[in-house]
Every structure is written in C-alpha cells, then in structure tokens.
PDB file of C-alpha atoms in Angstrom:
ATOM      1  CA  MET J   1     -71.974-136.527 -82.293  1.00  0.00           C
ATOM      2  CA  SER J   2     -75.817-135.793 -82.200  1.00  0.00           C
ATOM      3  CA  ALA J   3     -78.123-137.928 -84.421  1.00  0.00           C
ATOM      4  CA  LEU J   4     -78.840-136.054 -87.692  1.00  0.00           C
ATOM      5  CA  PRO J   5     -82.365-134.645 -88.267  1.00  0.00           C
ATOM      6  CA  ASP J   6     -84.918-137.215 -90.544  1.00  0.00           C
ATOM      7  CA  ALA J   7     -84.178-134.916 -93.730  1.00  0.00           C
ATOM      8  CA  TRP J   8     -80.301-135.463 -93.218  1.00  0.00           C
ATOM      9  CA  ARG J   9     -80.633-139.461 -93.125  1.00  0.00           C
ATOM     10  CA  THR J  10     -82.436-140.201 -96.228  1.00  0.00           C
ATOM     11  CA  ALA J  11     -80.916-139.630 -99.559  1.00  0.00           C
ATOM     12  CA  PRO J  12     -83.860-137.861-101.648  1.00  0.00           C
ATOM     13  CA  THR J  13     -84.695-138.892-105.315  1.00  0.00           C
ATOM     14  CA  LEU J  14     -83.678-136.140-107.635  1.00  0.00           C
ATOM     15  CA  GLN J  15     -84.860-135.402-111.183  1.00  0.00           C
ATOM     16  CA  GLY J  16     -83.710-133.656-113.908  1.00  0.00           C
ATOM     17  CA  ARG J  17     -83.555-133.679-118.116  1.00  0.00           C
ATOM     18  CA  HIS J  18     -80.295-135.518-118.200  1.00  0.00           C
ATOM     19  CA  VAL J  19     -79.700-137.569-115.184  1.00  0.00           C
ATOM     20  CA  ARG J  20     -81.708-138.654-112.058  1.00  0.00           C
ATOM     21  CA  LEU J  21     -80.090-139.388-108.190  1.00  0.00           C
ATOM     22  CA  GLU J  22     -81.732-142.148-106.219  1.00  0.00           C
ATOM     23  CA  ALA J  23     -80.914-143.862-102.783  1.00  0.00           C
ATOM     24  CA  LEU J  24     -77.701-146.307-103.673  1.00  0.00           C
ATOM     25  CA  ARG J  25     -79.224-149.803-103.072  1.00  0.00           C
ATOM     26  CA  ALA J  26     -77.649-153.426-103.137  1.00  0.00           C
ATOM     27  CA  GLU J  27     -79.695-154.280-106.123  1.00  0.00           C
ATOM     28  CA  HIS J  28     -77.621-151.281-107.990  1.00  0.00           C
ATOM     29  CA  ALA J  29     -74.413-153.456-108.199  1.00  0.00           C
ATOM     30  CA  ASP J  30     -75.085-155.071-111.706  1.00  0.00           C
ATOM     31  CA  GLY J  31     -75.659-151.393-113.037  1.00  0.00           C
ATOM     32  CA  LEU J  32     -71.926-150.357-111.253  1.00  0.00           C
ATOM     33  CA  ARG J  33     -70.580-152.982-112.506  1.00  0.00           C
ATOM     34  CA  GLU J  34     -71.211-152.341-115.919  1.00  0.00           C
ATOM     35  CA  ALA J  35     -70.442-148.843-115.444  1.00  0.00           C
ATOM     36  CA  LEU J  36     -67.019-149.871-114.529  1.00  0.00           C
ATOM     37  CA  ALA J  37     -66.482-152.114-117.168  1.00  0.00           C
ATOM     38  CA  GLY J  38     -62.797-151.919-118.469  1.00  0.00           C
ATOM     39  CA  ASP J  39     -61.654-150.629-115.229  1.00  0.00           C
ATOM     40  CA  ALA J  40     -60.627-147.280-116.980  1.00  0.00           C
ATOM     41  CA  LEU J  41     -61.488-145.293-113.992  1.00  0.00           C
ATOM     42  CA  ALA J  42     -59.724-147.481-111.345  1.00  0.00           C
ATOM     43  CA  ALA J  43     -56.469-147.582-113.293  1.00  0.00           C
ATOM     44  CA  LEU J  44     -56.132-143.772-112.446  1.00  0.00           C
ATOM     45  CA  TRP J  45     -54.050-144.035-109.129  1.00  0.00           C
ATOM     46  CA  TYR J  46     -54.966-140.919-107.491  1.00  0.00           C
ATOM     47  CA  THR J  47     -58.656-141.688-107.398  1.00  0.00           C
ATOM     48  CA  ASN J  48     -60.570-144.053-105.031  1.00  0.00           C
ATOM     49  CA  VAL J  49     -62.843-145.884-107.626  1.00  0.00           C
ATOM     50  CA  PRO J  50     -63.498-149.634-106.878  1.00  0.00           C
ATOM     51  CA  ARG J  51     -62.805-152.091-109.998  1.00  0.00           C
ATOM     52  CA  ALA J  52     -65.573-153.760-111.299  1.00  0.00           C
ATOM     53  CA  ALA J  53     -64.719-157.039-109.725  1.00  0.00           C
ATOM     54  CA  GLU J  54     -64.618-155.199-106.371  1.00  0.00           C
ATOM     55  CA  VAL J  55     -68.500-153.703-106.790  1.00  0.00           C
ATOM     56  CA  ASP J  56     -69.929-156.174-104.196  1.00  0.00           C
ATOM     57  CA  GLY J  57     -67.221-155.423-101.362  1.00  0.00           C
ATOM     58  CA  TRP J  58     -67.353-151.701-101.954  1.00  0.00           C
ATOM     59  CA  LEU J  59     -70.973-151.340-102.152  1.00  0.00           C
ATOM     60  CA  ALA J  60     -71.770-153.350 -99.082  1.00  0.00           C
ATOM     61  CA  ASP J  61     -69.395-151.018 -97.246  1.00  0.00           C
ATOM     62  CA  VAL J  62     -70.888-147.762 -98.492  1.00  0.00           C
ATOM     63  CA  LEU J  63     -74.128-149.317 -97.505  1.00  0.00           C
ATOM     64  CA  ALA J  64     -72.973-150.370 -93.584  1.00  0.00           C
ATOM     65  CA  GLN J  65     -71.705-147.161 -93.290  1.00  0.00           C
ATOM     66  CA  GLN J  66     -74.845-144.901 -94.769  1.00  0.00           C
ATOM     67  CA  ALA J  67     -76.782-147.220 -92.214  1.00  0.00           C
ATOM     68  CA  GLN J  68     -74.321-145.381 -89.378  1.00  0.00           C
ATOM     69  CA  GLY J  69     -75.630-142.012 -90.756  1.00  0.00           C
ATOM     70  CA  ARG J  70     -71.934-141.073 -91.941  1.00  0.00           C
ATOM     71  CA  TRP J  71     -73.172-139.934 -95.412  1.00  0.00           C
ATOM     72  CA  LEU J  72     -76.199-140.591 -97.939  1.00  0.00           C
ATOM     73  CA  ALA J  73     -75.062-142.435-101.255  1.00  0.00           C
ATOM     74  CA  PHE J  74     -76.680-141.722-104.429  1.00  0.00           C
ATOM     75  CA  VAL J  75     -76.857-144.261-107.585  1.00  0.00           C
ATOM     76  CA  VAL J  76     -76.438-141.678-110.817  1.00  0.00           C
ATOM     77  CA  ARG J  77     -78.756-142.647-113.794  1.00  0.00           C
ATOM     78  CA  ASP J  78     -78.621-140.882-117.398  1.00  0.00           C
ATOM     79  CA  ALA J  79     -81.493-139.904-119.339  1.00  0.00           C
ATOM     80  CA  ALA J  80     -82.636-143.400-120.181  1.00  0.00           C
ATOM     81  CA  GLY J  81     -82.207-144.885-116.877  1.00  0.00           C
ATOM     82  CA  ALA J  82     -79.229-147.007-117.110  1.00  0.00           C
ATOM     83  CA  VAL J  83     -76.903-146.672-114.289  1.00  0.00           C
ATOM     84  CA  VAL J  84     -73.980-144.585-114.777  1.00  0.00           C
ATOM     85  CA  GLY J  85     -71.880-143.896-111.515  1.00  0.00           C
ATOM     86  CA  THR J  86     -72.340-142.697-108.074  1.00  0.00           C
ATOM     87  CA  THR J  87     -71.926-139.882-105.499  1.00  0.00           C
ATOM     88  CA  ARG J  88     -72.811-139.068-102.060  1.00  0.00           C
ATOM     89  CA  PHE J  89     -72.885-136.385 -99.219  1.00  0.00           C
ATOM     90  CA  TYR J  90     -70.349-136.787 -96.444  1.00  0.00           C
ATOM     91  CA  ASP J  91     -69.208-134.821 -93.352  1.00  0.00           C
ATOM     92  CA  MET J  92     -72.585-134.093 -93.066  1.00  0.00           C
ATOM     93  CA  ASP J  93     -72.988-131.640 -89.737  1.00  0.00           C
ATOM     94  CA  ALA J  94     -76.345-130.711 -89.279  1.00  0.00           C
ATOM     95  CA  GLY J  95     -75.670-127.837 -86.622  1.00  0.00           C
ATOM     96  CA  VAL J  96     -73.666-125.675 -88.721  1.00  0.00           C
ATOM     97  CA  PRO J  97     -75.401-126.588 -91.040  1.00  0.00           C
ATOM     98  CA  ARG J  98     -72.882-128.192 -93.914  1.00  0.00           C
ATOM     99  CA  LEU J  99     -71.627-131.075 -95.999  1.00  0.00           C
ATOM    100  CA  SER J 100     -69.255-132.295 -98.204  1.00  0.00           C
ATOM    101  CA  ILE J 101     -70.024-133.668-101.838  1.00  0.00           C
ATOM    102  CA  GLY J 102     -67.587-136.086-103.317  1.00  0.00           C
ATOM    103  CA  TYR J 103     -66.878-139.688-103.857  1.00  0.00           C
ATOM    104  CA  THR J 104     -68.294-139.104-107.259  1.00  0.00           C
ATOM    105  CA  TRP J 105     -67.450-141.374-110.494  1.00  0.00           C
ATOM    106  CA  TYR J 106     -69.179-141.823-113.756  1.00  0.00           C
ATOM    107  CA  ALA J 107     -68.803-143.678-116.600  1.00  0.00           C
ATOM    108  CA  PRO J 108     -66.469-142.353-119.244  1.00  0.00           C
ATOM    109  CA  ARG J 109     -69.441-142.112-121.789  1.00  0.00           C
ATOM    110  CA  VAL J 110     -71.232-139.582-119.612  1.00  0.00           C
ATOM    111  CA  GLN J 111     -68.066-137.496-118.686  1.00  0.00           C
ATOM    112  CA  ARG J 112     -68.155-133.674-120.029  1.00  0.00           C
ATOM    113  CA  THR J 113     -71.719-134.029-120.955  1.00  0.00           C
ATOM    114  CA  GLY J 114     -74.855-131.859-119.184  1.00  0.00           C
ATOM    115  CA  LEU J 115     -75.168-134.939-117.139  1.00  0.00           C
ATOM    116  CA  ASN J 116     -72.738-133.969-114.101  1.00  0.00           C
ATOM    117  CA  THR J 117     -73.820-130.494-114.641  1.00  0.00           C
ATOM    118  CA  GLU J 118     -77.266-130.979-113.883  1.00  0.00           C
ATOM    119  CA  ALA J 119     -76.274-133.769-111.106  1.00  0.00           C
ATOM    120  CA  LYS J 120     -74.282-130.647-109.383  1.00  0.00           C
ATOM    121  CA  LEU J 121     -77.342-128.435-109.662  1.00  0.00           C
ATOM    122  CA  LEU J 122     -79.580-130.907-108.419  1.00  0.00           C
ATOM    123  CA  LEU J 123     -77.258-131.962-105.018  1.00  0.00           C
ATOM    124  CA  PHE J 124     -76.479-127.919-104.013  1.00  0.00           C
ATOM    125  CA  GLY J 125     -80.304-127.203-104.669  1.00  0.00           C
ATOM    126  CA  HIS J 126     -80.910-129.849-102.103  1.00  0.00           C
ATOM    127  CA  ALA J 127     -78.001-129.034 -99.890  1.00  0.00           C
ATOM    128  CA  PHE J 128     -78.846-125.103 -99.907  1.00  0.00           C
ATOM    129  CA  ASP J 129     -82.277-125.308-100.793  1.00  0.00           C
ATOM    130  CA  THR J 130     -83.889-128.136 -98.855  1.00  0.00           C
ATOM    131  CA  LEU J 131     -81.405-128.779 -95.972  1.00  0.00           C
ATOM    132  CA  GLY J 132     -79.994-125.240 -95.414  1.00  0.00           C
ATOM    133  CA  CYS J 133     -77.011-125.394 -95.691  1.00  0.00           C
ATOM    134  CA  ILE J 134     -74.504-122.317 -95.271  1.00  0.00           C
ATOM    135  CA  SER J 135     -71.534-124.182 -96.949  1.00  0.00           C
ATOM    136  CA  VAL J 136     -70.775-127.162 -99.142  1.00  0.00           C
ATOM    137  CA  VAL J 137     -67.365-128.421 -99.515  1.00  0.00           C
ATOM    138  CA  LEU J 138     -65.950-130.376-102.237  1.00  0.00           C
ATOM    139  CA  GLU J 139     -62.634-131.707-102.343  1.00  0.00           C
ATOM    140  CA  THR J 140     -60.170-133.741-104.650  1.00  0.00           C
ATOM    141  CA  SER J 141     -56.586-135.145-104.695  1.00  0.00           C
ATOM    142  CA  TRP J 142     -53.615-132.209-105.558  1.00  0.00           C
ATOM    143  CA  PHE J 143     -52.979-134.804-108.465  1.00  0.00           C
ATOM    144  CA  ASN J 144     -56.076-134.895-110.171  1.00  0.00           C
ATOM    145  CA  HIS J 145     -55.819-131.631-112.388  1.00  0.00           C
ATOM    146  CA  ARG J 146     -59.103-132.711-113.995  1.00  0.00           C
ATOM    147  CA  SER J 147     -61.265-133.287-111.055  1.00  0.00           C
ATOM    148  CA  ARG J 148     -59.874-129.508-110.014  1.00  0.00           C
ATOM    149  CA  THR J 149     -60.554-127.279-113.015  1.00  0.00           C
ATOM    150  CA  ALA J 150     -64.054-129.108-113.182  1.00  0.00           C
ATOM    151  CA  ILE J 151     -64.433-128.028-109.734  1.00  0.00           C
ATOM    152  CA  ALA J 152     -63.581-124.479-110.182  1.00  0.00           C
ATOM    153  CA  ARG J 153     -65.657-124.216-113.301  1.00  0.00           C
ATOM    154  CA  LEU J 154     -68.602-125.024-111.081  1.00  0.00           C
ATOM    155  CA  GLY J 155     -68.163-121.911-109.281  1.00  0.00           C
ATOM    156  CA  ALA J 156     -66.475-123.174-106.119  1.00  0.00           C
ATOM    157  CA  ARG J 157     -63.673-121.133-104.542  1.00  0.00           C
ATOM    158  CA  GLN J 158     -60.571-122.977-103.489  1.00  0.00           C
ATOM    159  CA  ASP J 159     -60.049-122.704 -99.372  1.00  0.00           C
ATOM    160  CA  GLY J 160     -56.546-124.053 -99.701  1.00  0.00           C
ATOM    161  CA  VAL J 161     -54.632-127.617 -99.373  1.00  0.00           C
ATOM    162  CA  MET J 162     -54.706-129.854 -96.580  1.00  0.00           C
ATOM    163  CA  ARG J 163     -51.760-131.799 -96.577  1.00  0.00           C
ATOM    164  CA  ASN J 164     -51.193-135.645 -95.580  1.00  0.00           C
ATOM    165  CA  HIS J 165     -54.919-135.490 -95.241  1.00  0.00           C
ATOM    166  CA  ARG J 166     -56.044-138.968 -96.817  1.00  0.00           C
ATOM    167  CA  ARG J 167     -54.788-142.029 -98.499  1.00  0.00           C
ATOM    168  CA  HIS J 168     -55.180-142.662-102.393  1.00  0.00           C
ATOM    169  CA  ALA J 169     -56.509-146.143-102.944  1.00  0.00           C
ATOM    170  CA  ASP J 170     -52.992-147.067-103.901  1.00  0.00           C
ATOM    171  CA  GLY J 171     -51.955-146.123-100.068  1.00  0.00           C
ATOM    172  CA  THR J 172     -49.891-143.022-100.743  1.00  0.00           C
ATOM    173  CA  VAL J 173     -50.694-140.289 -98.708  1.00  0.00           C
ATOM    174  CA  ARG J 174     -52.911-137.689-100.332  1.00  0.00           C
ATOM    175  CA  ASP J 175     -52.636-133.685 -99.969  1.00  0.00           C
ATOM    176  CA  SER J 176     -56.432-132.441-100.691  1.00  0.00           C
ATOM    177  CA  VAL J 177     -57.397-129.168-102.427  1.00  0.00           C
ATOM    178  CA  ILE J 178     -60.346-127.985-100.722  1.00  0.00           C
ATOM    179  CA  PHE J 179     -62.921-125.824-102.308  1.00  0.00           C
ATOM    180  CA  SER J 180     -66.472-124.458-100.794  1.00  0.00           C
ATOM    181  CA  ILE J 181     -69.545-122.856-101.804  1.00  0.00           C
ATOM    182  CA  LEU J 182     -71.304-120.661 -99.537  1.00  0.00           C
ATOM    183  CA  ASP J 183     -75.096-120.023 -99.075  1.00  0.00           C
ATOM    184  CA  THR J 184     -74.252-116.272 -99.965  1.00  0.00           C
ATOM    185  CA  GLU J 185     -72.633-117.636-103.331  1.00  0.00           C
ATOM    186  CA  TRP J 186     -75.321-120.333-104.433  1.00  0.00           C
ATOM    187  CA  PRO J 187     -77.684-117.954-106.396  1.00  0.00           C
ATOM    188  CA  ALA J 188     -74.740-117.092-108.859  1.00  0.00           C
ATOM    189  CA  VAL J 189     -73.585-120.481-109.007  1.00  0.00           C
ATOM    190  CA  ARG J 190     -76.846-121.737-109.584  1.00  0.00           C
ATOM    191  CA  SER J 191     -76.909-119.184-112.466  1.00  0.00           C
ATOM    192  CA  ASN J 192     -73.957-120.504-113.793  1.00  0.00           C
ATOM    193  CA  LEU J 193     -74.899-123.731-113.864  1.00  0.00           C
ATOM    194  CA  LEU J 194     -77.729-123.152-115.463  1.00  0.00           C
ATOM    195  CA  ALA J 195     -75.850-121.081-118.434  1.00  0.00           C
ATOM    196  CA  ARG J 196     -73.541-124.018-118.566  1.00  0.00           C
ATOM    197  CA  LEU J 197     -76.501-127.038-118.503  1.00  0.00           C
ATOM    198  CA  ALA J 198     -78.280-124.691-121.333  1.00  0.00           C
ATOM    199  CA  HIS J 199     -74.639-124.609-123.320  1.00  0.00           C
ATOM    200  CA  HIS J 200     -74.834-128.381-123.474  1.00  0.00           C
ATOM    201  CA  ASP J 201     -78.376-128.491-124.536  1.00  0.00           C
ATOM    202  CA  GLN J 202     -77.676-126.568-127.528  1.00  0.00           C
ATOM    203  CA  ASP J 203     -74.531-128.506-128.255  1.00  0.00           C
ATOM    204  CA  SER J 204     -76.662-131.530-127.798  1.00  0.00           C
ATOM    205  CA  GLU J 205     -79.615-130.358-130.354  1.00  0.00           C
TER     206      GLU J 205
END
C-alpha cells in the first residue's frame, strides 16, 4: 500500500458546541478509564469495547497501529472537556479516496444526546469536505441492533452483510452489516444531521 498523503496521517482537532474530537494520545488513559467505569459497555458481547482495567494495553495497541498508518484515532470530549469516548478513521484509501468510521464508543451518560450527532457531522465533514472522499463506510455487528438503527438514522444506506467478516471480543465470528454514504449523498445527510442536532438543542433548553 502506498504511503498516505500528509492530510491522511494526522488526526485533526474538530470542535463543535457539544463535542471536541482530538488526536488520541497516551495521556488520555485516565479519562478513558473513567468513561469505562463499571464496564457496562464491555459487558455487551457483540461489541469490542475494552474493560477499564484493559485501557493501557488497548491504548498502546491503538497508538502502535496508528503509527503504522492503519488508522487515525480520536478521543471524544464533551462540552465540559471531560473524556467520554473514542472513535477513529480506518481502512483508509487515499487512492479512491474512501475511509471507514468506527470503533466508536461513548460513556453511557452521553449516549442518545447531541454529542454523537455532532461528532458524526464533524467526522463526515472532514472526510468529504477536507479529504475529498467519495465514500465513507460504517459497519457493525449483525447483533448490534441499536447501532444498526443509529447508523441508518444518520442517513447511511445499507450495502449488505459480510458473513464471517471479523470476530467479536469473545472470539465468536461476526457477520458485519455494511453501510455507506457517498459524496453525492453528503449534502442531504448533512442537512439531516443539522436538523437532528437542532432538535437535540431544543430538547436541552
């Protein structure tokens, strides 16, 4: 695989009203452990979320893979600046250009808030408007019905199911449901996300 252009090798800082995305670094370990406290997310067998006690090893692996250009990982902060989760760009191919967004998890307290909607708006905007992607892919486990519904609500289209595609954290084989958004669909998806974000803002007033 040819070397990625510079713009594809550095995670940008993306700032919104509800969320701030910045490059994942070793010093975020304590914040990630706090966001994972109680291990409620890791208890879902069909996800690949680390337990709080596993953060150091998980983080070292993510940063090592990032150094090899495999992905761009972000830490997610809420409006108050607290670390509440992580997400990343992966399967990046600047030659198409296309990438995937995933490996996303959030502390339970910020789920179903405007934070995820705005985070996706910022990530899609960077992928399409800055990197010039013609396709952005999202995938999830067949059994993760909440994630499948959430991805569809963003405006992504389901492309199909890849059987025996990956493994869940418990080692069982995962069928992945694949969604994508094309560059020609991005303006409508952006309008949808902005409307959803405005709705969240009204509910919080």
